[in-house]
Short mmCIF file of C-alpha atoms in Angstrom, two decimals:
data_model
loop_
_atom_site.label_atom_id
_atom_site.label_comp_id
_atom_site.label_asym_id
_atom_site.label_seq_id
_atom_site.Cartn_x
_atom_site.Cartn_y
_atom_site.Cartn_z
CA MET L 1 2.00 30.69 29.37
CA LEU L 2 5.66 30.21 29.57
CA THR L 3 7.54 32.27 32.02
CA GLN L 4 10.62 33.88 31.16
CA SER L 5 13.80 33.39 33.52
CA PRO L 6 14.81 36.70 35.43
CA ASN L 7 18.21 36.60 33.47
CA PRO L 8 17.99 34.99 30.10
CA LYS L 9 21.44 35.43 29.49
CA LEU L 10 22.67 33.53 32.57
CA GLU L 11 19.99 30.79 31.40
CA ASN L 12 21.90 27.35 30.80
CA ASP L 13 25.27 29.03 30.29
CA PRO L 14 27.95 27.04 31.93
CA LYS L 15 30.52 30.18 31.45
CA ALA L 16 28.23 32.23 33.13
CA THR L 17 26.99 30.50 35.98
CA GLY L 18 29.32 27.53 36.20
CA SER L 19 26.38 24.65 35.95
CA LEU L 20 23.29 24.33 34.03
CA LEU L 21 20.60 26.13 35.37
CA TYR L 22 17.62 23.93 34.05
CA ARG L 23 18.31 20.31 33.57
CA PRO L 24 14.68 18.46 32.71
CA ARG L 25 16.04 15.17 32.61
CA ARG L 26 16.69 15.72 36.40
CA LEU L 27 12.52 14.41 36.36
CA ARG L 28 13.19 11.56 33.72
CA ARG L 29 16.21 10.36 35.93
CA THR L 30 13.90 6.94 37.37
CA GLY L 31 10.50 5.25 36.87
CA ALA L 32 9.49 6.75 40.29
CA LEU L 33 10.22 10.47 39.32
CA ARG L 34 8.69 10.18 35.96
CA ARG L 35 5.35 8.75 37.32
CA MET L 36 5.57 11.36 39.95
CA VAL L 37 5.24 14.25 37.36
CA ARG L 38 3.47 12.63 34.76
CA GLU L 39 0.82 14.53 33.09
CA THR L 40 -1.46 12.14 31.30
CA ASN L 41 -2.59 8.84 33.28
CA LEU L 42 -4.48 6.25 31.67
CA THR L 43 -6.73 4.02 33.58
CA ALA L 44 -9.17 1.78 32.93
CA ASN L 45 -12.15 3.69 33.76
CA ASP L 46 -11.23 5.95 31.04
CA LEU L 47 -12.16 3.11 28.71
CA ILE L 48 -15.38 1.83 27.17
CA TYR L 49 -15.14 -1.64 25.49
CA PRO L 50 -16.96 -2.12 22.64
CA LEU L 51 -18.77 -5.36 22.25
CA PHE L 52 -20.52 -7.51 19.41
CA VAL L 53 -23.54 -9.42 20.02
CA MET L 54 -25.24 -12.22 17.85
CA GLU L 55 -28.00 -14.83 18.01
CA GLY L 56 -27.63 -17.98 19.18
CA GLU L 57 -26.26 -20.19 21.84
CA GLY L 58 -22.62 -20.96 22.72
CA GLN L 59 -21.02 -19.02 19.81
CA ARG L 60 -17.63 -16.95 19.85
CA GLU L 61 -16.48 -15.92 16.06
CA GLU L 62 -13.18 -14.14 15.49
CA VAL L 63 -13.68 -11.22 13.39
CA PRO L 64 -11.27 -11.83 10.46
CA SER L 65 -10.16 -8.23 10.08
CA MET L 66 -9.81 -7.67 13.53
CA PRO L 67 -7.87 -10.72 15.39
CA ASP L 68 -8.73 -11.13 19.01
CA CYS L 69 -11.75 -9.60 18.66
CA PHE L 70 -15.03 -11.42 18.89
CA ARG L 71 -18.60 -11.65 18.10
CA PHE L 72 -20.50 -13.57 21.07
CA SER L 73 -23.99 -14.98 21.34
CA LEU L 74 -25.69 -13.60 24.84
CA ASP L 75 -24.74 -16.74 27.17
CA LEU L 76 -21.03 -15.98 26.22
CA LEU L 77 -21.26 -12.07 26.24
CA LEU L 78 -22.39 -12.40 29.61
CA GLN L 79 -19.29 -14.26 30.94
CA GLU L 80 -17.13 -11.73 28.98
CA VAL L 81 -18.91 -8.87 30.38
CA LYS L 82 -18.25 -10.11 33.76
CA ALA L 83 -14.78 -10.03 33.19
CA VAL L 84 -14.86 -6.57 32.12
CA ARG L 85 -16.15 -5.58 35.41
CA GLU L 86 -13.65 -7.42 37.28
CA LEU L 87 -11.16 -5.32 35.46
CA GLY L 88 -12.45 -1.99 36.12
CA ILE L 89 -13.47 -0.83 32.72
CA GLY L 90 -15.80 2.25 32.65
CA ALA L 91 -18.51 1.11 30.52
CA ILE L 92 -19.49 -1.13 27.56
CA ALA L 93 -21.22 -0.31 24.44
CA LEU L 94 -22.97 -2.87 22.45
CA PHE L 95 -23.07 -3.40 18.85
CA PRO L 96 -25.88 -5.99 17.17
CA LEU L 97 -25.08 -8.72 14.17
CA ILE L 98 -28.29 -8.76 12.76
CA PRO L 99 -29.30 -11.94 10.45
CA PRO L 100 -30.21 -11.02 6.83
CA SER L 101 -33.83 -11.89 7.18
CA GLN L 102 -34.44 -9.01 9.90
CA LYS L 103 -33.36 -6.45 7.61
CA ASP L 104 -35.27 -3.70 5.87
CA ASN L 105 -35.06 -0.46 4.37
CA ALA L 106 -37.09 0.99 7.52
CA GLY L 107 -34.93 -0.48 10.10
CA THR L 108 -37.78 -1.77 11.96
CA GLU L 109 -36.04 -4.35 13.66
CA SER L 110 -33.88 -1.60 15.34
CA TYR L 111 -37.27 -0.94 17.53
CA ASN L 112 -38.48 -4.36 18.21
CA PRO L 113 -38.89 -4.84 22.14
CA ASN L 114 -38.33 -8.11 22.11
CA GLY L 115 -34.75 -7.72 19.84
CA LEU L 116 -31.34 -8.79 20.05
CA ILE L 117 -30.14 -5.64 21.73
CA PRO L 118 -32.96 -5.17 24.33
CA ARG L 119 -32.78 -8.83 25.09
CA THR L 120 -29.03 -8.12 25.37
CA ILE L 121 -29.74 -4.99 27.99
CA ARG L 122 -31.90 -7.07 30.20
CA ALA L 123 -29.71 -9.88 30.59
CA ILE L 124 -26.39 -7.43 31.36
CA LYS L 125 -28.31 -5.62 33.67
CA GLN L 126 -29.45 -8.64 35.27
CA ALA L 127 -26.01 -10.29 35.83
CA VAL L 128 -23.65 -7.06 36.14
CA PRO L 129 -26.18 -4.16 37.29
CA ASP L 130 -23.69 -1.84 37.94
CA LEU L 131 -21.51 -1.82 34.89
CA PRO L 132 -23.09 1.27 32.61
CA VAL L 133 -24.29 -0.10 29.45
CA ILE L 134 -24.28 2.18 25.86
CA THR L 135 -26.15 1.29 22.99
CA ASP L 136 -25.76 2.24 19.77
CA ILE L 137 -28.73 4.28 17.93
CA ALA L 138 -28.38 3.82 14.20
CA LEU L 139 -29.91 2.03 11.17
CA ASP L 140 -26.79 0.45 9.47
CA PRO L 141 -27.13 -2.64 11.23
CA TYR L 142 -30.72 -3.31 10.69
CA SER L 143 -30.79 -1.92 6.95
CA SER L 144 -30.59 -3.90 4.01
CA GLU L 145 -29.47 -0.98 2.01
CA GLY L 146 -26.19 -0.68 4.77
CA HIS L 147 -26.98 3.14 5.59
CA ASP L 148 -27.64 4.82 8.65
CA GLY L 149 -31.19 5.83 7.21
CA ILE L 150 -34.12 5.42 5.37
CA VAL L 151 -33.38 5.25 1.41
CA LYS L 152 -35.64 6.74 -0.87
CA ASP L 153 -34.49 7.16 -4.88
CA GLY L 154 -30.87 6.85 -3.78
CA ILE L 155 -31.28 9.72 -1.12
CA ILE L 156 -30.84 9.14 2.68
CA LEU L 157 -33.81 10.44 3.91
CA ASN L 158 -32.95 12.67 7.30
CA ASP L 159 -36.37 13.35 9.04
CA GLU L 160 -38.21 9.73 8.64
CA THR L 161 -34.83 8.22 9.73
CA VAL L 162 -35.15 10.53 13.12
CA ALA L 163 -38.50 9.08 13.42
CA VAL L 164 -37.07 5.48 13.98
CA LEU L 165 -34.57 6.73 15.81
CA VAL L 166 -36.31 7.86 18.43
CA LYS L 167 -38.29 4.61 18.57
CA GLN L 168 -35.24 2.90 19.01
CA ALA L 169 -33.72 4.71 21.86
CA LEU L 170 -36.98 4.25 23.73
CA THR L 171 -36.56 0.54 23.17
CA HIS L 172 -33.38 0.60 24.39
CA ALA L 173 -34.17 2.96 27.72
CA GLU L 174 -37.40 0.83 28.39
CA ALA L 175 -34.65 -2.42 28.24
CA GLY L 176 -32.42 -0.84 30.93
CA ALA L 177 -29.51 1.06 28.97
CA ASP L 178 -27.71 4.14 30.79
CA PHE L 179 -26.94 5.67 27.45
CA VAL L 180 -28.32 5.76 24.05
CA ALA L 181 -25.43 6.53 21.48
CA PRO L 182 -26.92 8.12 18.24
CA SER L 183 -23.97 7.44 15.65
CA ASP L 184 -26.25 8.15 12.59
CA MET L 185 -25.41 12.06 12.07
CA MET L 186 -28.63 12.90 10.83
CA ASP L 187 -29.78 16.67 11.91
CA GLY L 188 -31.87 17.00 14.76
CA ARG L 189 -31.75 13.46 16.16
CA ILE L 190 -30.46 14.58 19.75
CA GLY L 191 -33.05 16.86 20.58
CA ALA L 192 -35.48 14.61 19.03
CA ILE L 193 -34.39 11.76 21.19
CA ARG L 194 -33.89 13.74 24.20
CA ASN L 195 -37.28 15.29 23.88
CA ALA L 196 -39.05 11.39 23.70
CA LEU L 197 -36.66 10.42 26.74
CA ASP L 198 -37.63 12.75 28.76
CA ALA L 199 -41.56 12.81 27.52
CA GLU L 200 -41.95 9.12 28.46
CA GLY L 201 -40.12 9.65 31.77
CA TRP L 202 -36.40 8.44 30.97
CA ILE L 203 -35.06 11.40 32.32
CA ASN L 204 -31.76 9.36 33.63
CA VAL L 205 -31.07 7.62 30.25
CA GLY L 206 -28.01 9.78 28.93
CA ILE L 207 -27.17 10.43 25.49
CA LEU L 208 -23.72 10.13 24.28
CA ALA L 209 -23.61 11.65 21.15
CA TYR L 210 -21.62 10.91 18.03
CA SER L 211 -21.23 14.78 17.12
CA ALA L 212 -18.26 14.89 15.22
CA LYS L 213 -18.16 11.30 13.11
CA TYR L 214 -16.44 11.36 9.98
CA ALA L 215 -16.99 9.85 6.50
CA SER L 216 -13.57 7.97 6.97
CA ALA L 217 -11.61 4.91 5.38
CA TYR L 218 -10.94 3.46 9.16
CA TYR L 219 -14.19 1.83 9.59
CA GLY L 220 -13.73 -1.14 7.16
CA PRO L 221 -13.39 -3.96 9.60
CA PHE L 222 -16.36 -2.78 11.93
CA ARG L 223 -18.38 -3.05 8.92
CA ASP L 224 -16.90 -7.04 8.25
CA ALA L 225 -17.74 -7.00 12.10
CA LEU L 226 -21.68 -6.88 11.59
CA ASP L 227 -21.98 -7.08 7.98
CA SER L 228 -23.29 -3.45 7.60
CA ALA L 229 -21.74 -1.91 4.99
CA PRO L 230 -23.51 0.41 2.63
CA LYS L 231 -25.10 -1.53 -0.16
CA PHE L 232 -24.58 1.76 -2.64
CA GLY L 233 -22.17 4.81 -2.52
CA ASP L 234 -21.05 6.19 0.69
CA LYS L 235 -21.87 8.11 3.67
CA LYS L 236 -20.56 11.17 2.90
CA THR L 237 -23.98 13.30 2.77
CA TYR L 238 -24.31 12.76 6.19
CA GLN L 239 -20.66 11.69 7.72
CA MET L 240 -18.29 14.76 8.10
CA ASP L 241 -15.51 15.60 5.61
CA ALA L 242 -12.18 14.54 6.54
CA ALA L 243 -10.82 18.11 5.60
CA ASN L 244 -13.27 19.96 8.48
CA ALA L 245 -12.18 21.04 11.80
CA LYS L 246 -14.44 24.21 12.04
CA GLU L 247 -17.56 22.15 11.31
CA ALA L 248 -17.10 19.68 14.02
CA LEU L 249 -17.13 22.43 16.42
CA LYS L 250 -20.57 23.83 15.14
CA GLU L 251 -22.03 19.89 15.30
CA VAL L 252 -21.06 19.54 18.61
CA GLU L 253 -22.71 22.96 19.59
CA LEU L 254 -25.51 21.92 17.91
CA ASP L 255 -25.83 18.16 19.81
CA ILE L 256 -24.90 20.20 23.42
CA ALA L 257 -27.90 22.37 22.49
CA GLU L 258 -29.76 19.72 21.99
CA GLY L 259 -29.19 18.12 25.13
CA ALA L 260 -26.05 16.03 24.59
CA ASP L 261 -24.54 14.62 27.75
CA ILE L 262 -21.19 13.27 26.08
CA VAL L 263 -20.05 14.56 23.03
CA MET L 264 -17.69 12.35 20.78
CA VAL L 265 -15.27 12.33 18.14
CA LYS L 266 -14.58 9.20 15.47
CA PRO L 267 -12.43 8.17 14.64
CA ALA L 268 -9.40 9.07 16.76
CA LEU L 269 -6.04 8.80 15.61
CA ALA L 270 -6.21 11.00 12.59
CA TYR L 271 -8.60 13.40 14.29
CA LEU L 272 -6.62 14.17 17.67
CA ASP L 273 -6.88 17.87 16.75
CA VAL L 274 -10.37 17.84 16.51
CA ILE L 275 -10.61 16.36 19.96
CA TYR L 276 -8.31 19.34 21.36
CA ARG L 277 -10.36 22.03 20.08
CA ILE L 278 -13.83 20.70 21.18
CA LYS L 279 -12.25 19.98 24.47
CA GLU L 280 -10.98 23.45 24.72
CA ARG L 281 -14.44 24.91 23.59
CA THR L 282 -16.81 22.39 26.05
CA ASN L 283 -16.79 21.61 29.73
CA LEU L 284 -18.98 18.15 29.06
CA PRO L 285 -17.29 15.31 28.82
CA VAL L 286 -15.25 14.04 25.20
CA ALA L 287 -15.30 10.48 24.36
CA ALA L 288 -13.16 9.34 21.44
CA TYR L 289 -13.38 6.15 19.64
CA ASN L 290 -10.46 4.36 18.65
CA VAL L 291 -11.70 2.54 15.67
CA SER L 292 -11.64 -0.39 14.26
CA GLY L 293 -9.43 0.00 11.16
CA GLU L 294 -6.68 1.67 14.09
CA TYR L 295 -7.10 -1.76 15.76
CA ALA L 296 -6.69 -3.78 12.78
CA MET L 297 -3.44 -2.01 11.88
CA VAL L 298 -1.79 -2.45 14.99
CA LYS L 299 -2.78 -5.87 15.20
CA ALA L 300 -1.40 -6.57 12.13
CA ALA L 301 2.13 -4.67 12.30
CA ALA L 302 2.12 -6.54 16.11
CA GLN L 303 1.62 -10.23 14.10
CA GLN L 304 4.63 -9.49 11.71
CA GLY L 305 6.73 -8.79 14.59
CA TRP L 306 7.28 -5.17 13.62
CA ILE L 307 6.20 -3.34 16.54
CA ASP L 308 5.52 -4.03 20.42
CA GLU L 309 2.03 -4.39 20.24
CA GLY L 310 1.28 -3.65 24.21
CA LYS L 311 3.45 -0.57 24.40
CA VAL L 312 2.19 0.73 20.94
CA VAL L 313 -1.26 0.54 22.14
CA LEU L 314 -0.68 2.49 25.63
CA GLU L 315 1.05 4.91 23.83
CA THR L 316 -1.84 5.53 21.63
CA LEU L 317 -4.56 5.85 23.67
CA THR L 318 -2.12 8.11 26.00
CA SER L 319 -2.06 10.20 23.06
CA ILE L 320 -6.02 10.09 22.73
CA LYS L 321 -6.08 11.22 26.43
CA ARG L 322 -3.53 13.80 25.86
CA ALA L 323 -5.42 15.69 23.43
CA GLY L 324 -8.40 16.00 25.33
CA ALA L 325 -10.39 12.66 25.55
CA ASP L 326 -12.00 11.70 29.05
CA LEU L 327 -13.51 8.58 27.63
CA ILE L 328 -11.81 6.37 24.83
CA LEU L 329 -14.00 3.48 23.07
CA THR L 330 -11.72 1.08 22.55
CA TYR L 331 -11.12 -2.70 21.29
CA PHE L 332 -8.05 -2.60 23.21
CA ALA L 333 -9.73 -1.82 26.42
CA LYS L 334 -9.73 -5.28 27.66
CA ASP L 335 -6.15 -5.88 27.34
CA VAL L 336 -4.55 -2.61 28.52
CA ALA L 337 -6.92 -2.92 31.57
CA ALA L 338 -5.58 -5.95 32.63
CA ARG L 339 -1.84 -4.58 31.78
CA LEU L 340 -3.02 -1.78 33.98
CA GLN L 341 -3.79 -4.00 36.81
CA ALA L 342 -0.73 -6.04 36.58
CA SER L 343 1.31 -2.96 37.04
CA ARG L 344 -0.51 -2.36 40.17
CA ASN L 345 0.61 -5.36 41.54
#
């Protein structure tokens, strides 16, 4: 609540007081003063680094629509993960590039215990055991249809999909994931996964729920990275309408009631108001995903010399945290963490 001056008529009236009573610029005068009173401080530990993994050895492929962002084979991914740990980044999130020959409408490869993601989890946990690993729970990377669920007659089946997502989550838990992150937006999947994890003894495996995931145009480069674009239609029957904010609160409430440990908003920049509303309603950690389209636009503008990339990225991520996000998934995580580390030295 704003406090009122005891005598508003004298407030900042030079004739009445001989000087300005309030000079906000006093606190902006030097860098040291600005840092001392800064309301929002971004740290490397606030960041989660999304990583793309693929089959093979010695492979490092740049994603064409995401400059400086790469797909890694497992051997090179481990080198990247060790560098991430040294920078103090809070966690990594894994996303797989699945060969077309392993895709089908039922997403059966998603719960293969010897599949790409389970093998990657085990290797990371052996190499860097204290780095939290978050895994994506959804069918679109594994689906021949490119959708987040099983398709029948052009309709995305909810309950049949949830049954597969449960198998996928259990497989990732068995491999050593710290958090599973259902990104599919099927109804009831958080409760089903929580119940299954608990029943199998994985009570310490957390759920980071994509609670408010919007049907957004900002996902294009990500779908290029994983070759996971839908083969027909769009995702508007399960992802949220961009016009809705109250609905996001309902989705969050449902996910919390079903056992979510962290709730997330995706994308971030066009939905800062949603992040703020959710943070006002819950004491759970709130995450936000600074998605591929947001990343690509900054990179494109920087390559043209129109903006200072480093400054824009820091301002962008600070705005997401200021809106209420406790954690930020961002492809800029490694660069930002390095900048923050250098600024302390």
